[in-house]
Amino acid sequence: MIKIKKLSKFYGKNQVLNSIDLEFEKGKIYGIVGENGAGKTTLFRCISGLENYKGNISYDNTKLKDHLGLLLTEPFFFSKITGKEYIQLLANTRQIELSNIENKNIFDLPLNQYASTYSTGMKKKLALTAILLQQNDVFILDEPFNGVDIQSNLIITEIIKRFKELEKIVIISSHIFSTLADTCDEIHLMKNGEIIKKVKQVDFNNLEKEMKEFTVGNRINKLELK
Amino acid sequence: MIDFGLPLLIGYTLLPFVFVLLSNYLFEKTEFANYIYGLLAVSFVSKLSEPKRNDFLKSIFNKYNYKKLRILENIIYCLPFTLFLIYQKQFLFSIILNLCVTIIMLFNFSTNLNVTIPTPFSKNPFEFTVGFRKTFYVFPIAYFLTYISVTVGNFNLGVFSMLLIGITCFSYYSKTENEYFVWNYNLSSKEFLLEKMKTCLTYFSILSLPIIITLGISFFNQIDILIVFIFLCYAYLTTIIFAKYSSFPNEMNMSKVILIGLSFMFPPILLIFIPLFYSQSIKKLNTILND
């Protein structure tokens, strides 16, 4: 279980995370939603240890980082490295012996081409494949469905569901509510660096309605569309 | 410029002086300088012919304005070269150069070769995988120089060919990678640095092995000097790895670049730099690797 206690993060004087308390259990899928700038990515970076923070994050008395697969919103790629080599690189970082990478290419990516030439969706799929093959116990997926085609969307959804069976912890952020509703056990709503609501699966429909009312409200009327 | 630890204003002020100095050096050194200079200018200007960039410009400007803009930017881009050619009284070359860059405007082409170049280092990315693809042509040149050194009996040329490979491998570690690729390692900072060192020294040894064997056999009486140079290469490669991670996740700053530059003039100073950069690297990596 991942336990987060009183997590705060400041960039200079600007507080981006404000005393967050969260718990993530094994075999459960968690969604984090919120507007752009709500602090989702910063929260993920803190959990993964890419940022310094105030507070405490613990994971079964072991180093969380070494068991964590992190999918960034915009994965970074070297200029002259192929898809296959990218997967190999990430496996090497965890001392995982990989054989027959082509057989594990579930998204049918052109693995022998330079990854930097891939489209946004292909890059996301490659980065996801690489962290899947790292055999992690915890996954943080920041916008995994962004730019990805509908077929791959279905595959990713199924993978996430399979993780639940495998007792993994998965934390996802997405702006597509339906994908979260399909996969998550719990959704946390973030605003201005705080978790303002925790919603269980049975209340997802209400959450969507509430979010719509809260977010959309009468904003569109201001445009005076004709 | 900020990447090199230089403020922008100083960087841009220094740039013209560096340009003039290098141009002067080229024209002093070879009688074919105007040809080399022309090629340099054309390859510099050809960066503006990237299809993506030009598609964007075409979507904004009409055909006439687009052509006007492209001709103008190509001429402005090669203006420093034109002015230097005029200064060198190479009037005909300056006219030809400007004609060439005007014609280039008609073509859009990518200057990045996207063909996947095979590499023997794909099992252990990334420094040598990426580096080899960018500098693969250096190795046949180095091996050819070794061959020449043996045929003309010039040991120094042979050593130079090995140093060429050393400098090339050295360049693979000059750029800092995204912190994600360090964070991913489940190693301690010390293990991480040793792993990087092991990969670098092994691959350098493999690439320079044909040269070392050839020189060792052909110039057996100078093998002690050869061994000194091999160890110097190892020391400099170790230095650059430690120096790179001593600033991580930032790029190496100018002061470190100068220190490394100084070490080329006085190699024993590496005995101070290597442990210094090592301890700084450990500190920097501890925060990323949560050690």
Coordinates of C-alpha atoms in Angstrom, one line a residue:
Chain A
M1 CA 0.0 0.0 0.0
I2 CA 1.2 3.5 -0.8
K3 CA 0.5 6.0 2.0
I4 CA 0.8 9.7 1.4
K5 CA 0.7 12.0 4.5
K6 CA 0.6 15.7 4.5
L7 CA 2.2 16.1 1.1
S8 CA 2.9 19.7 0.2
K9 CA 5.0 21.1 -2.6
F10 CA 6.2 24.6 -3.2
Y11 CA 7.8 26.2 -6.3
G12 CA 9.4 29.2 -4.7
K13 CA 6.6 30.9 -2.8
N14 CA 3.9 29.3 -5.0
Q15 CA 2.2 26.3 -3.2
V16 CA 1.1 23.7 -5.8
L17 CA 0.2 20.8 -3.5
N18 CA -1.4 21.5 -0.2
S19 CA -1.3 18.9 2.6
I20 CA -2.5 15.9 0.6
D21 CA -3.4 12.7 2.4
L22 CA -4.0 9.7 0.2
E23 CA -3.8 5.9 0.4
F24 CA -3.5 3.6 -2.6
E25 CA -4.2 -0.1 -2.0
K26 CA -3.0 -3.1 -4.0
G27 CA -5.4 -4.5 -6.6
K28 CA -7.2 -1.1 -7.0
I29 CA -7.3 1.4 -9.8
Y30 CA -7.3 5.1 -8.9
G31 CA -8.2 8.0 -11.1
I32 CA -7.0 11.6 -10.5
V33 CA -9.0 14.3 -12.2
G34 CA -8.8 18.0 -12.2
E35 CA -8.4 21.1 -14.4
N36 CA -5.1 21.9 -16.1
G37 CA -2.8 23.2 -13.4
A38 CA -4.7 21.5 -10.5
G39 CA -1.4 19.7 -9.5
K40 CA -1.9 16.2 -10.9
T41 CA 1.4 16.0 -12.7
T42 CA 3.3 17.5 -9.7
L43 CA 1.6 15.0 -7.4
F44 CA 2.8 12.2 -9.7
R45 CA 6.3 13.6 -9.8
C46 CA 6.4 13.8 -6.0
I47 CA 5.1 10.2 -5.6
S48 CA 7.7 8.9 -8.0
G49 CA 10.5 10.9 -6.3
L50 CA 11.3 13.2 -9.2
E51 CA 10.5 16.2 -7.0
N52 CA 11.4 17.1 -3.5
Y53 CA 8.4 17.6 -1.2
K54 CA 7.3 18.2 2.4
G55 CA 5.4 15.3 4.0
N56 CA 5.7 11.6 3.9
I57 CA 5.3 9.0 1.1
S58 CA 5.8 5.3 2.0
Y59 CA 5.4 2.0 0.2
D60 CA 5.5 -1.4 2.1
N61 CA 8.9 -0.3 3.6
T62 CA 10.6 -0.5 0.3
K63 CA 11.8 2.1 -2.2
L64 CA 8.7 2.9 -4.3
K65 CA 10.7 4.2 -7.2
D66 CA 12.2 0.8 -8.0
H67 CA 8.8 -0.8 -8.4
L68 CA 7.2 2.0 -10.2
G69 CA 6.4 2.4 -13.9
L70 CA 5.9 6.0 -14.8
L71 CA 4.2 7.1 -18.0
L72 CA 4.8 10.8 -18.5
T73 CA 2.3 13.0 -20.3
E74 CA 4.8 13.7 -23.0
P75 CA 7.4 10.9 -23.0
F76 CA 10.9 12.0 -23.9
F77 CA 12.9 10.2 -26.7
F78 CA 16.5 10.4 -27.9
S79 CA 17.0 11.5 -31.5
K80 CA 18.6 8.4 -32.9
I81 CA 17.2 5.5 -30.9
T82 CA 14.8 3.0 -32.3
G83 CA 11.5 1.8 -30.6
K84 CA 13.1 -1.5 -29.8
E85 CA 16.2 0.1 -28.3
Y86 CA 14.0 2.4 -26.1
I87 CA 12.3 -0.7 -24.7
Q88 CA 15.7 -2.3 -24.2
L89 CA 17.0 0.8 -22.4
L90 CA 14.1 0.9 -19.9
A91 CA 14.4 -2.9 -19.3
N92 CA 18.2 -2.5 -18.7
T93 CA 17.6 0.2 -16.1
R94 CA 15.8 -2.5 -14.0
Q95 CA 18.1 -5.4 -14.9
I96 CA 15.3 -7.2 -16.8
E97 CA 16.4 -9.7 -19.4
L98 CA 14.2 -9.2 -22.5
S99 CA 13.9 -11.7 -25.3
N100 CA 11.8 -11.5 -28.4
I101 CA 10.7 -7.9 -28.0
E102 CA 8.9 -8.1 -31.4
N103 CA 6.5 -10.7 -30.0
K104 CA 5.6 -8.3 -27.1
N105 CA 4.8 -5.5 -29.5
I106 CA 1.1 -5.5 -28.8
F107 CA 0.5 -2.1 -30.4
D108 CA 2.2 -3.1 -33.7
L109 CA 4.7 -0.3 -33.5
P110 CA 7.5 0.0 -36.2
L111 CA 10.1 -0.9 -33.6
N112 CA 13.0 -0.6 -36.0
Q113 CA 12.3 3.0 -36.7
Y114 CA 13.7 5.9 -34.7
A115 CA 11.2 6.6 -31.9
S116 CA 11.6 10.3 -32.3
T117 CA 9.9 10.1 -35.7
Y118 CA 6.8 8.4 -34.1
S119 CA 3.5 10.3 -33.9
T120 CA 2.2 11.5 -30.4
G121 CA 0.0 8.4 -30.0
M122 CA 2.8 6.0 -31.1
K123 CA 5.2 7.6 -28.7
K124 CA 2.7 7.1 -25.9
K125 CA 2.2 3.5 -26.8
L126 CA 5.9 2.8 -27.0
A127 CA 6.5 4.4 -23.6
L128 CA 3.7 2.3 -22.2
T129 CA 5.0 -0.9 -23.7
A130 CA 8.4 -0.1 -22.2
I131 CA 7.1 0.4 -18.6
L132 CA 4.8 -2.7 -18.9
L133 CA 7.8 -4.8 -19.8
Q134 CA 9.7 -3.5 -16.7
Q135 CA 7.4 -5.8 -14.6
N136 CA 6.5 -3.1 -12.1
D137 CA 4.1 -3.4 -9.2
V138 CA 2.9 0.2 -9.3
F139 CA 1.9 2.2 -12.3
I140 CA 1.4 5.9 -12.6
L141 CA -0.1 6.7 -16.0
D142 CA -0.4 10.4 -16.7
E143 CA -2.8 10.9 -19.6
P144 CA -2.4 7.4 -21.1
F145 CA -5.2 7.8 -23.6
N146 CA -4.0 11.2 -25.0
G147 CA -3.5 11.0 -28.8
V148 CA -4.0 7.3 -28.8
D149 CA -6.3 5.6 -31.5
I150 CA -9.5 3.9 -30.4
Q151 CA -8.2 0.3 -30.9
S152 CA -5.2 1.1 -28.6
N153 CA -7.6 2.8 -26.2
L154 CA -9.4 -0.5 -25.8
I155 CA -6.1 -2.4 -25.3
I156 CA -4.9 0.1 -22.7
T157 CA -8.3 -0.2 -20.9
E158 CA -8.0 -4.0 -20.8
I159 CA -4.4 -3.9 -19.6
I160 CA -5.4 -1.7 -16.7
K161 CA -8.3 -4.1 -15.8
R162 CA -5.8 -7.0 -16.0
F163 CA -3.5 -5.1 -13.5
K164 CA -6.4 -5.2 -11.0
E165 CA -6.4 -9.0 -11.2
L166 CA -2.7 -9.0 -10.8
E167 CA -2.9 -7.0 -7.5
K168 CA -1.0 -4.0 -8.9
I169 CA -1.6 -0.4 -7.9
V170 CA -2.6 1.8 -10.8
I171 CA -3.0 5.6 -10.6
I172 CA -4.3 7.3 -13.8
S173 CA -5.0 10.8 -14.7
S174 CA -7.2 11.5 -17.7
H175 CA -9.4 14.2 -19.1
I176 CA -11.7 11.6 -20.6
F177 CA -14.1 10.7 -17.9
S178 CA -15.6 7.6 -19.6
T179 CA -12.2 5.8 -19.6
L180 CA -11.8 6.5 -15.9
A181 CA -15.3 5.4 -15.1
D182 CA -14.6 2.2 -17.1
T183 CA -11.5 1.3 -15.2
C184 CA -11.3 3.0 -11.8
D185 CA -12.4 1.9 -8.3
E186 CA -12.0 5.3 -6.9
I187 CA -11.6 8.8 -8.4
H188 CA -10.0 11.7 -6.6
L189 CA -10.9 15.2 -7.7
M190 CA -8.1 17.7 -7.4
K191 CA -8.4 21.5 -7.4
N192 CA -5.7 24.1 -6.6
G193 CA -3.3 21.5 -5.2
E194 CA -5.9 19.9 -2.9
I195 CA -7.9 16.7 -3.1
I196 CA -11.4 18.1 -2.7
K197 CA -13.4 14.9 -3.2
K198 CA -13.0 11.1 -3.2
V199 CA -15.6 9.2 -5.0
K200 CA -16.2 5.5 -5.0
Q201 CA -17.3 3.6 -8.2
V202 CA -21.1 3.7 -7.3
D203 CA -21.1 7.5 -7.3
F204 CA -19.2 8.0 -10.6
N205 CA -22.4 9.0 -12.4
N206 CA -23.1 11.7 -9.8
L207 CA -19.5 12.9 -10.0
E208 CA -19.8 13.3 -13.8
K209 CA -23.0 15.3 -13.4
E210 CA -21.5 17.4 -10.6
M211 CA -18.4 18.1 -12.5
K212 CA -20.4 19.1 -15.6
E213 CA -22.5 21.6 -13.6
F214 CA -19.5 22.8 -11.7
T215 CA -17.1 23.2 -14.7
V216 CA -19.5 24.1 -17.5
G217 CA -22.2 26.0 -15.6
N218 CA -23.3 28.9 -17.7
R219 CA -19.8 29.7 -19.1
I220 CA -20.8 28.8 -22.7
N221 CA -23.6 31.4 -22.6
K222 CA -20.9 34.1 -22.3
L223 CA -19.9 33.4 -25.9
E224 CA -23.4 34.4 -27.1
L225 CA -23.2 31.8 -29.8
K226 CA -25.7 32.3 -32.7
Chain B
M1 CA 24.3 29.8 -24.6
I2 CA 22.8 29.5 -21.2
D3 CA 23.3 25.7 -21.6
F4 CA 27.1 26.4 -21.6
G5 CA 26.8 28.6 -18.5
L6 CA 27.2 31.8 -20.6
P7 CA 24.8 34.7 -20.3
L8 CA 23.0 35.3 -23.6
L9 CA 24.4 38.8 -24.0
I10 CA 28.0 37.7 -23.6
G11 CA 27.4 34.7 -25.9
Y12 CA 26.0 36.7 -28.7
T13 CA 28.8 39.3 -28.3
L14 CA 31.5 36.6 -28.5
L15 CA 29.9 34.8 -31.4
P16 CA 31.1 37.2 -34.2
F17 CA 34.6 37.2 -32.8
V18 CA 34.7 33.4 -32.7
F19 CA 33.3 33.3 -36.3
V20 CA 36.0 35.6 -37.6
L21 CA 38.7 33.8 -35.7
L22 CA 37.7 30.4 -37.1
S23 CA 37.2 31.7 -40.6
N24 CA 40.7 33.3 -40.5
Y25 CA 42.1 30.1 -39.2
L26 CA 40.5 28.1 -42.1
F27 CA 41.8 30.5 -44.8
E28 CA 45.3 30.5 -43.3
K29 CA 45.4 26.7 -43.2
T30 CA 44.3 25.6 -46.6
E31 CA 44.1 26.9 -50.2
F32 CA 40.8 25.2 -50.6
A33 CA 39.2 27.3 -47.8
N34 CA 36.8 29.0 -50.2
Y35 CA 35.3 25.7 -51.3
I36 CA 35.0 24.4 -47.7
Y37 CA 33.6 27.8 -46.6
G38 CA 31.0 27.7 -49.4
L39 CA 29.9 24.2 -48.4
L40 CA 29.7 25.2 -44.8
A41 CA 27.5 28.1 -45.7
V42 CA 25.2 26.1 -47.9
S43 CA 24.8 23.4 -45.3
F44 CA 24.1 26.1 -42.7
V45 CA 21.4 27.7 -44.9
S46 CA 19.9 24.3 -45.9
K47 CA 18.6 24.0 -42.3
L48 CA 16.0 26.6 -43.4
S49 CA 14.6 24.2 -46.0
E50 CA 13.0 21.8 -43.5
P51 CA 9.6 20.7 -45.0
K52 CA 7.6 21.3 -41.7
R53 CA 8.9 24.8 -41.3
N54 CA 8.2 25.6 -45.0
D55 CA 4.7 24.1 -44.9
F56 CA 4.0 26.4 -42.0
L57 CA 5.3 29.5 -43.9
K58 CA 3.3 28.5 -47.0
S59 CA 0.1 28.3 -44.9
I60 CA 0.7 31.9 -43.7
F61 CA 2.1 33.8 -46.7
N62 CA 1.0 33.9 -50.3
K63 CA 3.3 32.4 -53.0
Y64 CA 5.0 35.7 -53.8
N65 CA 5.6 36.8 -50.2
Y66 CA 6.8 33.3 -49.3
K67 CA 9.4 33.3 -52.0
K68 CA 10.5 36.8 -51.1
L69 CA 10.8 35.8 -47.5
R70 CA 12.7 32.6 -48.2
I71 CA 15.2 34.4 -50.5
L72 CA 15.7 37.1 -47.9
E73 CA 16.2 34.8 -45.0
N74 CA 18.7 32.6 -46.9
I75 CA 20.7 35.6 -48.0
I76 CA 20.7 37.0 -44.4
Y77 CA 21.7 33.6 -43.0
C78 CA 24.7 33.4 -45.2
L79 CA 25.6 37.1 -44.9
P80 CA 28.5 36.5 -42.4
F81 CA 30.0 34.1 -44.9
T82 CA 29.5 36.5 -47.8
L83 CA 31.1 39.4 -45.9
F84 CA 34.1 37.2 -45.0
L85 CA 34.5 36.1 -48.6
I86 CA 34.4 39.7 -49.7
Y87 CA 37.0 40.6 -47.1
Q88 CA 39.1 37.8 -48.5
K89 CA 38.6 39.3 -52.0
Q90 CA 36.8 36.1 -53.1
F91 CA 34.2 38.2 -55.1
L92 CA 33.3 35.4 -57.5
F93 CA 32.8 32.9 -54.7
S94 CA 30.6 35.3 -52.8
I95 CA 28.4 35.8 -55.9
I96 CA 28.2 32.0 -56.5
L97 CA 27.4 31.4 -52.9
N98 CA 24.5 33.8 -52.9
L99 CA 23.2 32.3 -56.2
C100 CA 23.3 28.9 -54.6
V101 CA 21.4 29.9 -51.5
T102 CA 18.8 31.6 -53.6
I103 CA 18.3 28.4 -55.7
I104 CA 18.1 26.4 -52.5
M105 CA 15.0 28.3 -51.7
L106 CA 13.2 26.4 -54.4
F107 CA 13.7 23.1 -52.6
N108 CA 12.4 21.8 -49.3
F109 CA 14.2 18.9 -47.9
S110 CA 14.9 17.4 -44.5
T111 CA 18.5 17.6 -43.4
N112 CA 18.0 14.8 -40.8
L113 CA 18.6 11.4 -42.2
N114 CA 15.9 9.1 -40.8
V115 CA 17.3 5.9 -42.1
T116 CA 18.0 3.6 -39.2
I117 CA 21.8 3.1 -39.1
P118 CA 22.8 -0.3 -37.8
T119 CA 24.9 -0.2 -34.6
P120 CA 26.7 -2.9 -32.7
F121 CA 25.6 -1.2 -29.4
S122 CA 21.8 -1.6 -29.6
K123 CA 21.7 -4.1 -26.8
N124 CA 23.0 -1.5 -24.3
P125 CA 21.5 1.9 -25.2
F126 CA 21.8 4.8 -25.2
E127 CA 25.1 6.8 -25.3
F128 CA 27.0 4.6 -27.7
T129 CA 23.9 3.7 -29.7
V130 CA 23.0 7.3 -30.4
G131 CA 26.7 8.4 -30.6
F132 CA 27.7 5.7 -33.0
R133 CA 24.8 6.6 -35.4
K134 CA 25.9 10.3 -35.3
T135 CA 29.6 9.7 -35.8
F136 CA 29.9 6.3 -37.6
Y137 CA 32.0 7.8 -40.4
V138 CA 34.8 8.6 -37.9
F139 CA 35.7 5.0 -37.3
P140 CA 36.7 4.0 -40.8
I141 CA 38.7 7.3 -41.0
A142 CA 40.5 6.4 -37.8
Y143 CA 41.2 2.8 -39.0
F144 CA 42.5 4.1 -42.3
L145 CA 44.8 6.6 -40.5
T146 CA 46.2 3.6 -38.5
Y147 CA 46.8 1.8 -41.7
I148 CA 48.6 4.8 -43.1
S149 CA 50.6 5.2 -39.9
V150 CA 51.9 1.6 -40.2
T151 CA 52.7 1.9 -44.0
V152 CA 54.7 5.1 -43.5
G153 CA 56.1 4.1 -40.1
N154 CA 54.6 7.1 -38.3
F155 CA 53.7 6.0 -34.7
N156 CA 52.4 9.5 -33.8
L157 CA 49.8 9.3 -36.5
G158 CA 48.7 5.9 -35.2
V159 CA 48.3 7.3 -31.6
F160 CA 46.3 10.2 -33.1
S161 CA 43.9 7.7 -34.8
M162 CA 43.3 6.1 -31.3
L163 CA 42.8 9.5 -29.7
L164 CA 40.3 10.3 -32.5
I165 CA 38.2 7.4 -31.3
G166 CA 38.7 8.5 -27.7
I167 CA 37.6 12.1 -28.5
T168 CA 34.6 10.8 -30.4
C169 CA 33.5 8.6 -27.4
F170 CA 34.2 11.5 -25.1
S171 CA 31.6 13.6 -27.1
Y172 CA 28.9 11.0 -26.4
Y173 CA 28.8 12.1 -22.8
S174 CA 28.8 15.9 -23.4
K175 CA 25.0 16.2 -23.3
T176 CA 22.8 15.5 -20.3
E177 CA 19.9 13.1 -20.7
N178 CA 16.4 13.7 -19.4
E179 CA 16.2 12.9 -15.7
Y180 CA 13.6 10.2 -16.4
F181 CA 16.4 8.0 -17.9
V182 CA 18.4 8.2 -14.7
W183 CA 15.4 8.0 -12.3
N184 CA 14.4 4.6 -13.9
Y185 CA 17.6 2.9 -12.7
N186 CA 17.1 0.7 -9.5
L187 CA 20.8 1.1 -8.7
S188 CA 22.5 3.2 -6.0
S189 CA 24.4 6.3 -7.2
K190 CA 27.7 4.5 -6.9
E191 CA 26.5 1.4 -8.9
F192 CA 24.9 3.7 -11.5
L193 CA 28.2 5.5 -12.1
L194 CA 30.2 2.3 -12.2
E195 CA 27.7 0.9 -14.7
K196 CA 28.1 3.9 -16.9
M197 CA 31.9 3.7 -16.6
K198 CA 32.0 0.0 -17.4
T199 CA 29.9 0.5 -20.5
C200 CA 31.9 3.4 -21.8
L201 CA 35.4 1.9 -21.2
T202 CA 34.3 -1.5 -22.6
Y203 CA 32.9 0.0 -25.8
F204 CA 35.8 2.4 -26.2
S205 CA 38.2 -0.6 -25.8
I206 CA 36.2 -2.6 -28.4
L207 CA 36.3 0.3 -30.9
S208 CA 39.9 1.0 -30.5
L209 CA 41.1 -2.6 -30.2
P210 CA 42.0 -2.9 -33.9
I211 CA 44.2 0.2 -33.6
I212 CA 45.8 -1.0 -30.3
I213 CA 46.6 -4.4 -31.7
T214 CA 47.9 -3.0 -35.0
L215 CA 50.1 -0.4 -33.3
G216 CA 51.2 -2.9 -30.6
I217 CA 52.5 -5.2 -33.2
S218 CA 53.9 -2.7 -35.7
F219 CA 55.5 -0.4 -33.1
F220 CA 56.3 -2.9 -30.3
N221 CA 59.3 -0.8 -29.1
Q222 CA 56.9 2.0 -28.3
I223 CA 54.2 0.0 -26.6
D224 CA 54.8 1.7 -23.3
I225 CA 53.8 5.1 -24.8
L226 CA 50.8 3.4 -26.4
I227 CA 49.7 2.1 -23.0
V228 CA 50.1 5.5 -21.4
F229 CA 47.8 7.0 -24.1
I230 CA 45.2 4.2 -23.6
F231 CA 45.1 4.9 -19.9
L232 CA 44.8 8.7 -20.6
C233 CA 41.8 7.9 -22.8
Y234 CA 40.3 5.9 -20.0
A235 CA 41.0 8.7 -17.5
Y236 CA 39.4 11.4 -19.7
L237 CA 36.3 9.2 -20.5
T238 CA 35.9 8.7 -16.7
T239 CA 36.3 12.4 -16.1
I240 CA 33.6 13.4 -18.6
I241 CA 31.1 10.8 -17.2
F242 CA 31.6 12.1 -13.6
A243 CA 31.6 15.8 -14.8
K244 CA 28.3 15.2 -16.6
Y245 CA 26.6 13.8 -13.6
S246 CA 28.2 16.3 -11.2
S247 CA 25.9 18.9 -12.6
F248 CA 22.9 16.7 -13.2
P249 CA 20.1 17.3 -14.1
N250 CA 21.5 20.5 -15.5
E251 CA 24.0 20.7 -18.3
M252 CA 27.7 21.1 -17.4
N253 CA 28.5 24.8 -16.7
M254 CA 31.2 26.8 -18.4
S255 CA 33.6 26.6 -15.4
K256 CA 33.6 22.8 -15.6
V257 CA 34.1 22.9 -19.4
I258 CA 37.1 25.2 -18.8
L259 CA 38.5 22.9 -16.1
I260 CA 38.3 19.9 -18.4
G261 CA 39.9 22.0 -21.1
L262 CA 42.7 22.8 -18.8
S263 CA 43.2 19.2 -17.9
F264 CA 44.1 18.5 -21.6
M265 CA 47.1 20.8 -21.1
F266 CA 48.1 19.2 -17.8
P267 CA 46.7 15.6 -17.5
P268 CA 48.0 14.9 -13.9
I269 CA 45.3 17.4 -12.7
L270 CA 42.8 14.6 -13.5
L271 CA 44.0 13.0 -10.2
I272 CA 42.2 15.9 -8.5
F273 CA 39.2 16.2 -10.9
I274 CA 38.1 12.6 -11.0
P275 CA 37.5 12.2 -7.3
L276 CA 36.1 15.7 -7.1
F277 CA 33.6 15.2 -9.9
Y278 CA 32.8 11.7 -8.5
S279 CA 31.8 13.0 -5.1
Q280 CA 29.7 15.8 -6.7
S281 CA 28.0 13.2 -9.0
I282 CA 27.1 11.0 -6.0
K283 CA 25.5 14.0 -4.3
K284 CA 23.5 15.0 -7.4
L285 CA 22.4 11.4 -8.2
N286 CA 21.3 10.6 -4.7
T287 CA 18.4 13.1 -5.1
I288 CA 17.2 11.5 -8.3
L289 CA 17.9 7.8 -7.4
N290 CA 16.5 8.4 -3.9
D291 CA 19.6 6.8 -2.5

